[in-house]
Amino acid sequence: MNVKNLKGMNIQKTYLKIYRGFGFFLLLSLLSLIVWYIFLVLLFLSNRSWAMPLILSTTQEKVIWNFAQIISLEKEINKLKLNKENLGNELAFKKRELGTSEILLNRVEMSLANQAKIYQAEAQTMKKDLTSFQLAGAGGARNDALTKIKKELNAGLITKEQAANYLSTQYDTIRKTHQSNSEIQAKIDSANTLGGGALSADAMILEAQKTDLEQKVERTALEVSSVENELKLTENSINDYSHVIDGFYDNIYYDAKDRVINAAFVPYDNIDGVEEGDPVYGCALKVIFCSKVGVVTKVYGAEETSFHYLFKTEIKGKFVSVQYNDNSYADAGLVFIGRKPLFF
């Protein structure tokens, strides 16, 4: 075997070693990545302290949108409050009007009842007087007149012409008495109006007033009920809007409207127990070689949506604001709140 062939074989062996070493390195790297990913999966499935940091500024779209929503809601609430005040005033006026109408109606009804009693008593008295007058008046007066004229004529105290004139006078008196009877009967009928008899002017006026007041009371009661319902709906709307705007106020975007805020998104699975003053840890290699880098300054109540750090699926949680002593972790991608993920 010559030197040239020997050199070629050595080169081939060298290349083969390099290929083997490179293949082993690739395989080891791939296995390391798989082991590392499995480790991270197990860590994120079991760990309840991780959070995702971010920086919020006044120019971010969501911050501007949140503040615009607050302004719009405040305007709407102010309109509703003004409408509520107007409805309250209208309701108070309608209730006063209803109360006044009810008082007037009660007085008219009492007046009708009192007049009915008075008229009916007068009617009974006039009936008795009329009956007595009829019994003792017309027939008795005619007979007494004839007897008196006859006696005076027979005695020669009066002439026939005088007797005729006197008799004519008596008949005229009797006729007027009949007319008086008719007038009394008319008054009796009028007095019976409020007890169900013929209509009189006084009774018609009182009954008309009563009808008008009854209609006004019914109409005003319906208006009061309508205003009360509208007022209740307005109050419910104010409560609903207030609940919504409270959510916008208790929102990290509201605090970020006039300053930069270092925040962290905490998933619901990890939010239990998180409170102001909890330490925040950052790690040199994401989950190892960790140290304290800040503290939680506020926990917000509004629900937020983000994506899982490892799995990239949509998750819900809440924001916390963080005060860092090392601002390089403000957008590091991953921090831990309350405790380190491991022991180092």
C-alpha positions as a Python dict, from the first residue, in 0.01 Angstrom:
ca = {
    (1, 'M'): (0, 0, 0),
    (2, 'N'): (153, 327, -108),
    (3, 'V'): (167, 649, 87),
    (4, 'K'): (-96, 817, -129),
    (5, 'N'): (-357, 552, -56),
    (6, 'L'): (-273, 562, 312),
    (7, 'K'): (-327, 937, 322),
    (8, 'G'): (-663, 900, 153),
    (9, 'M'): (-780, 645, 406),
    (10, 'N'): (-677, 872, 696),
    (11, 'I'): (-873, 1159, 547),
    (12, 'Q'): (-1181, 940, 508),
    (13, 'K'): (-1155, 827, 869),
    (14, 'T'): (-1126, 1188, 979),
    (15, 'Y'): (-1437, 1287, 782),
    (16, 'L'): (-1622, 989, 923),
    (17, 'K'): (-1535, 1093, 1277),
    (18, 'I'): (-1647, 1448, 1205),
    (19, 'Y'): (-1978, 1327, 1060),
    (20, 'R'): (-2033, 1097, 1355),
    (21, 'G'): (-1949, 1370, 1603),
    (22, 'F'): (-2178, 1619, 1425),
    (23, 'G'): (-2458, 1362, 1410),
    (24, 'F'): (-2417, 1283, 1777),
    (25, 'F'): (-2422, 1655, 1857),
    (26, 'L'): (-2740, 1705, 1655),
    (27, 'L'): (-2903, 1406, 1818),
    (28, 'L'): (-2798, 1522, 2162),
    (29, 'S'): (-2925, 1873, 2088),
    (30, 'L'): (-3256, 1739, 1963),
    (31, 'L'): (-3294, 1517, 2267),
    (32, 'S'): (-3202, 1812, 2491),
    (33, 'L'): (-3464, 2029, 2325),
    (34, 'I'): (-3724, 1757, 2366),
    (35, 'V'): (-3634, 1708, 2730),
    (36, 'W'): (-3630, 2086, 2785),
    (37, 'Y'): (-3972, 2125, 2619),
    (38, 'I'): (-4115, 1839, 2826),
    (39, 'F'): (-3967, 2002, 3134),
    (40, 'L'): (-4127, 2336, 3043),
    (41, 'V'): (-4461, 2171, 2974),
    (42, 'L'): (-4457, 1999, 3311),
    (43, 'L'): (-4343, 2321, 3475),
    (44, 'F'): (-4622, 2534, 3323),
    (45, 'L'): (-4879, 2268, 3398),
    (46, 'S'): (-4781, 2255, 3764),
    (47, 'N'): (-4650, 2604, 3836),
    (48, 'R'): (-4898, 2867, 3965),
    (49, 'S'): (-4668, 3169, 3991),
    (50, 'W'): (-4578, 3258, 3632),
    (51, 'A'): (-4692, 3579, 3463),
    (52, 'M'): (-4618, 3765, 3141),
    (53, 'P'): (-4475, 4119, 3174),
    (54, 'L'): (-4558, 4405, 2935),
    (55, 'I'): (-4527, 4782, 2914),
    (56, 'L'): (-4831, 5008, 2869),
    (57, 'S'): (-4799, 5367, 2748),
    (58, 'T'): (-5037, 5655, 2681),
    (59, 'T'): (-5013, 5616, 2303),
    (60, 'Q'): (-5120, 5253, 2283),
    (61, 'E'): (-5446, 5194, 2098),
    (62, 'K'): (-5618, 5007, 2379),
    (63, 'V'): (-5531, 5278, 2633),
    (64, 'I'): (-5679, 5548, 2406),
    (65, 'W'): (-5988, 5335, 2333),
    (66, 'N'): (-6046, 5268, 2704),
    (67, 'F'): (-6033, 5640, 2789),
    (68, 'A'): (-6268, 5723, 2499),
    (69, 'Q'): (-6518, 5469, 2631),
    (70, 'I'): (-6506, 5627, 2977),
    (71, 'I'): (-6580, 5973, 2833),
    (72, 'S'): (-6871, 5835, 2628),
    (73, 'L'): (-7017, 5648, 2925),
    (74, 'E'): (-6984, 5951, 3152),
    (75, 'K'): (-7177, 6163, 2903),
    (76, 'E'): (-7449, 5901, 2881),
    (77, 'I'): (-7471, 5870, 3261),
    (78, 'N'): (-7495, 6249, 3295),
    (79, 'K'): (-7782, 6254, 3044),
    (80, 'L'): (-7959, 5979, 3233),
    (81, 'K'): (-7908, 6157, 3565),
    (82, 'L'): (-8054, 6478, 3421),
    (83, 'N'): (-8348, 6281, 3282),
    (84, 'K'): (-8390, 6116, 3623),
    (85, 'E'): (-8400, 6455, 3793),
    (86, 'N'): (-8662, 6581, 3545),
    (87, 'L'): (-8869, 6268, 3590),
    (88, 'G'): (-8845, 6304, 3967),
    (89, 'N'): (-8975, 6660, 3946),
    (90, 'E'): (-9251, 6555, 3708),
    (91, 'L'): (-9347, 6267, 3936),
    (92, 'A'): (-9363, 6496, 4240),
    (93, 'F'): (-9584, 6740, 4046),
    (94, 'K'): (-9813, 6461, 3923),
    (95, 'K'): (-9847, 6321, 4275),
    (96, 'R'): (-9936, 6664, 4412),
    (97, 'E'): (-10188, 6708, 4131),
    (98, 'L'): (-10334, 6365, 4203),
    (99, 'G'): (-10358, 6440, 4575),
    (100, 'T'): (-10530, 6774, 4510),
    (101, 'S'): (-10777, 6615, 4270),
    (102, 'E'): (-10857, 6339, 4518),
    (103, 'I'): (-10918, 6596, 4793),
    (104, 'L'): (-11148, 6799, 4566),
    (105, 'L'): (-11331, 6485, 4458),
    (106, 'N'): (-11379, 6385, 4819),
    (107, 'R'): (-11516, 6730, 4902),
    (108, 'V'): (-11757, 6724, 4608),
    (109, 'E'): (-11878, 6378, 4708),
    (110, 'M'): (-11927, 6498, 5067),
    (111, 'S'): (-12110, 6806, 4940),
    (112, 'L'): (-12335, 6589, 4725),
    (113, 'A'): (-12409, 6362, 5018),
    (114, 'N'): (-12483, 6655, 5252),
    (115, 'Q'): (-12703, 6832, 5000),
    (116, 'A'): (-12886, 6510, 4930),
    (117, 'K'): (-12970, 6478, 5298),
    (118, 'I'): (-13079, 6844, 5321),
    (119, 'Y'): (-13288, 6831, 5004),
    (120, 'Q'): (-13452, 6505, 5099),
    (121, 'A'): (-13540, 6646, 5443),
    (122, 'E'): (-13682, 6956, 5281),
    (123, 'A'): (-13876, 6744, 5036),
    (124, 'Q'): (-14030, 6542, 5318),
    (125, 'T'): (-14130, 6864, 5500),
    (126, 'M'): (-14279, 7019, 5188),
    (127, 'K'): (-14471, 6699, 5112),
    (128, 'K'): (-14628, 6710, 5455),
    (129, 'D'): (-14712, 7079, 5419),
    (130, 'L'): (-14855, 7024, 5074),
    (131, 'T'): (-15069, 6734, 5188),
    (132, 'S'): (-15206, 6934, 5481),
    (133, 'F'): (-15264, 7235, 5261),
    (134, 'Q'): (-15440, 7028, 4994),
    (135, 'L'): (-15663, 6861, 5250),
    (136, 'A'): (-15754, 7178, 5429),
    (137, 'G'): (-15714, 7425, 5144),
    (138, 'A'): (-15885, 7398, 4811),
    (139, 'G'): (-16201, 7193, 4895),
    (140, 'G'): (-16249, 7342, 5240),
    (141, 'A'): (-16200, 7698, 5118),
    (142, 'R'): (-16460, 7653, 4842),
    (143, 'N'): (-16721, 7505, 5077),
    (144, 'D'): (-16660, 7771, 5344),
    (145, 'A'): (-16693, 8047, 5085),
    (146, 'L'): (-17026, 7911, 4950),
    (147, 'T'): (-17170, 7864, 5299),
    (148, 'K'): (-17070, 8215, 5410),
    (149, 'I'): (-17208, 8381, 5093),
    (150, 'K'): (-17532, 8184, 5121),
    (151, 'K'): (-17586, 8288, 5485),
    (152, 'E'): (-17513, 8655, 5416),
    (153, 'L'): (-17733, 8657, 5106),
    (154, 'N'): (-18029, 8497, 5296),
    (155, 'A'): (-17984, 8743, 5578),
    (156, 'G'): (-17992, 9031, 5333),
    (157, 'L'): (-17649, 9150, 5433),
    (158, 'I'): (-17525, 9144, 5074),
    (159, 'T'): (-17684, 9175, 4736),
    (160, 'K'): (-17667, 8916, 4464),
    (161, 'E'): (-17413, 9129, 4275),
    (162, 'Q'): (-17194, 9146, 4588),
    (163, 'A'): (-17231, 8772, 4640),
    (164, 'A'): (-17125, 8709, 4280),
    (165, 'N'): (-16820, 8936, 4316),
    (166, 'Y'): (-16719, 8779, 4646),
    (167, 'L'): (-16759, 8429, 4502),
    (168, 'S'): (-16543, 8528, 4204),
    (169, 'T'): (-16275, 8654, 4442),
    (170, 'Q'): (-16277, 8328, 4636),
    (171, 'Y'): (-16245, 8122, 4318),
    (172, 'D'): (-15949, 8334, 4207),
    (173, 'T'): (-15783, 8269, 4545),
    (174, 'I'): (-15843, 7895, 4507),
    (175, 'R'): (-15689, 7903, 4156),
    (176, 'K'): (-15378, 8078, 4288),
    (177, 'T'): (-15361, 7821, 4564),
    (178, 'H'): (-15350, 7546, 4301),
    (179, 'Q'): (-15068, 7729, 4127),
    (180, 'S'): (-14878, 7748, 4457),
    (181, 'N'): (-14930, 7375, 4500),
    (182, 'S'): (-14775, 7312, 4161),
    (183, 'E'): (-14476, 7530, 4247),
    (184, 'I'): (-14426, 7344, 4575),
    (185, 'Q'): (-14444, 7012, 4391),
    (186, 'A'): (-14178, 7135, 4147),
    (187, 'K'): (-13954, 7225, 4440),
    (188, 'I'): (-14012, 6882, 4589),
    (189, 'D'): (-13906, 6720, 4261),
    (190, 'S'): (-13599, 6941, 4252),
    (191, 'A'): (-13515, 6852, 4612),
    (192, 'N'): (-13540, 6483, 4522),
    (193, 'T'): (-13281, 6521, 4246),
    (194, 'L'): (-12988, 6403, 4460),
    (195, 'G'): (-13195, 6114, 4581),
    (196, 'G'): (-13274, 5994, 4229),
    (197, 'G'): (-13552, 6230, 4126),
    (198, 'A'): (-13572, 6485, 3849),
    (199, 'L'): (-13256, 6686, 3763),
    (200, 'S'): (-13200, 7031, 3912),
    (201, 'A'): (-12942, 7293, 3816),
    (202, 'D'): (-12748, 7255, 4143),
    (203, 'A'): (-12742, 6879, 4114),
    (204, 'M'): (-12630, 6890, 3751),
    (205, 'I'): (-12339, 7123, 3839),
    (206, 'L'): (-12224, 6903, 4127),
    (207, 'E'): (-12257, 6582, 3924),
    (208, 'A'): (-12062, 6741, 3636),
    (209, 'Q'): (-11786, 6847, 3876),
    (210, 'K'): (-11775, 6498, 4023),
    (211, 'T'): (-11748, 6336, 3679),
    (212, 'D'): (-11470, 6575, 3570),
    (213, 'L'): (-11274, 6513, 3889),
    (214, 'E'): (-11314, 6134, 3864),
    (215, 'Q'): (-11179, 6144, 3509),
    (216, 'K'): (-10893, 6371, 3615),
    (217, 'V'): (-10799, 6144, 3908),
    (218, 'E'): (-10798, 5837, 3682),
    (219, 'R'): (-10596, 6015, 3413),
    (220, 'T'): (-10344, 6155, 3661),
    (221, 'A'): (-10304, 5816, 3832),
    (222, 'L'): (-10215, 5662, 3494),
    (223, 'E'): (-9964, 5943, 3432),
    (224, 'V'): (-9807, 5888, 3776),
    (225, 'S'): (-9773, 5515, 3705),
    (226, 'S'): (-9619, 5586, 3364),
    (227, 'V'): (-9365, 5832, 3508),
    (228, 'E'): (-9278, 5589, 3791),
    (229, 'N'): (-9209, 5313, 3537),
    (230, 'E'): (-8995, 5545, 3323),
    (231, 'L'): (-8807, 5662, 3633),
    (232, 'K'): (-8740, 5302, 3738),
    (233, 'L'): (-8607, 5216, 3390),
    (234, 'T'): (-8383, 5524, 3399),
    (235, 'E'): (-8245, 5428, 3741),
    (236, 'N'): (-8177, 5074, 3617),
    (237, 'S'): (-7994, 5216, 3315),
    (238, 'I'): (-7783, 5441, 3538),
    (239, 'N'): (-7692, 5140, 3756),
    (240, 'D'): (-7601, 4934, 3450),
    (241, 'Y'): (-7387, 5210, 3300),
    (242, 'S'): (-7223, 5277, 3638),
    (243, 'H'): (-7133, 4908, 3671),
    (244, 'V'): (-6978, 4913, 3324),
    (245, 'I'): (-6784, 5234, 3381),
    (246, 'D'): (-6656, 5102, 3716),
    (247, 'G'): (-6495, 4823, 3519),
    (248, 'F'): (-6325, 5077, 3292),
    (249, 'Y'): (-6203, 5278, 3592),
    (250, 'D'): (-6070, 4965, 3767),
    (251, 'N'): (-5859, 4896, 3462),
    (252, 'I'): (-5488, 4927, 3406),
    (253, 'Y'): (-5554, 5108, 3078),
    (254, 'Y'): (-5717, 5394, 3270),
    (255, 'D'): (-5407, 5435, 3489),
    (256, 'A'): (-5192, 5425, 3175),
    (257, 'K'): (-5372, 5722, 3016),
    (258, 'D'): (-5121, 5970, 3159),
    (259, 'R'): (-4811, 5763, 3244),
    (260, 'V'): (-4613, 5453, 3144),
    (261, 'I'): (-4702, 5146, 3352),
    (262, 'N'): (-4501, 4827, 3392),
    (263, 'A'): (-4757, 4550, 3411),
    (264, 'A'): (-4786, 4173, 3412),
    (265, 'F'): (-5067, 3951, 3287),
    (266, 'V'): (-5158, 3685, 3543),
    (267, 'P'): (-5378, 3392, 3425),
    (268, 'Y'): (-5681, 3304, 3636),
    (269, 'D'): (-5511, 2977, 3735),
    (270, 'N'): (-5234, 3180, 3898),
    (271, 'I'): (-5422, 3482, 4034),
    (272, 'D'): (-5531, 3330, 4368),
    (273, 'G'): (-5326, 3474, 4650),
    (274, 'V'): (-5161, 3745, 4441),
    (275, 'E'): (-5171, 4078, 4626),
    (276, 'E'): (-4992, 4408, 4658),
    (277, 'G'): (-4638, 4376, 4792),
    (278, 'D'): (-4574, 4027, 4655),
    (279, 'P'): (-4217, 3985, 4521),
    (280, 'V'): (-4161, 3947, 4147),
    (281, 'Y'): (-3880, 3716, 4027),
    (282, 'G'): (-3697, 3722, 3696),
    (283, 'C'): (-3476, 3438, 3571),
    (284, 'A'): (-3162, 3448, 3362),
    (285, 'L'): (-3265, 3136, 3167),
    (286, 'K'): (-3641, 3189, 3184),
    (287, 'V'): (-3699, 2943, 3470),
    (288, 'I'): (-3360, 2897, 3636),
    (289, 'F'): (-3111, 3127, 3807),
    (290, 'C'): (-3388, 3352, 3936),
    (291, 'S'): (-3369, 3660, 4158),
    (292, 'K'): (-3608, 3923, 4291),
    (293, 'V'): (-3651, 4202, 4038),
    (294, 'G'): (-3955, 4395, 4169),
    (295, 'V'): (-4282, 4397, 4365),
    (296, 'V'): (-4653, 4401, 4282),
    (297, 'T'): (-4802, 4748, 4339),
    (298, 'K'): (-5167, 4687, 4243),
    (299, 'V'): (-5399, 4404, 4140),
    (300, 'Y'): (-5669, 4509, 3889),
    (301, 'G'): (-6018, 4364, 3887),
    (302, 'A'): (-6100, 4384, 3516),
    (303, 'E'): (-6085, 4066, 3312),
    (304, 'E'): (-5830, 4057, 3031),
    (305, 'T'): (-5743, 3819, 2751),
    (306, 'S'): (-5397, 3712, 2631),
    (307, 'F'): (-5214, 3409, 2489),
    (308, 'H'): (-5037, 3139, 2685),
    (309, 'Y'): (-4662, 3191, 2704),
    (310, 'L'): (-4578, 2835, 2596),
    (311, 'F'): (-4887, 2688, 2428),
    (312, 'K'): (-5004, 3008, 2254),
    (313, 'T'): (-5367, 2937, 2331),
    (314, 'E'): (-5606, 3214, 2435),
    (315, 'I'): (-5639, 3251, 2813),
    (316, 'K'): (-5813, 3490, 3051),
    (317, 'G'): (-5674, 3659, 3358),
    (318, 'K'): (-5603, 3993, 3523),
    (319, 'F'): (-5335, 4258, 3513),
    (320, 'V'): (-5109, 4362, 3798),
    (321, 'S'): (-4879, 4662, 3800),
    (322, 'V'): (-4518, 4602, 3895),
    (323, 'Q'): (-4244, 4827, 4025),
    (324, 'Y'): (-3911, 4689, 3897),
    (325, 'N'): (-3571, 4747, 4045),
    (326, 'D'): (-3432, 4603, 3723),
    (327, 'N'): (-3629, 4741, 3427),
    (328, 'S'): (-3475, 4494, 3186),
    (329, 'Y'): (-3737, 4245, 3304),
    (330, 'A'): (-4028, 4480, 3224),
    (331, 'D'): (-4061, 4316, 2881),
    (332, 'A'): (-3866, 3994, 2942),
    (333, 'G'): (-4159, 3776, 2842),
    (334, 'L'): (-4181, 3575, 3165),
    (335, 'V'): (-4166, 3651, 3538),
    (336, 'F'): (-4281, 3475, 3852),
    (337, 'I'): (-4488, 3630, 4132),
    (338, 'G'): (-4466, 3527, 4497),
    (339, 'R'): (-4204, 3255, 4459),
    (340, 'K'): (-3937, 3118, 4227),
    (341, 'P'): (-4037, 2840, 3987),
    (342, 'L'): (-3757, 2621, 4120),
    (343, 'F'): (-3519, 2639, 4415),
    (344, 'F'): (-3260, 2849, 4228),
}
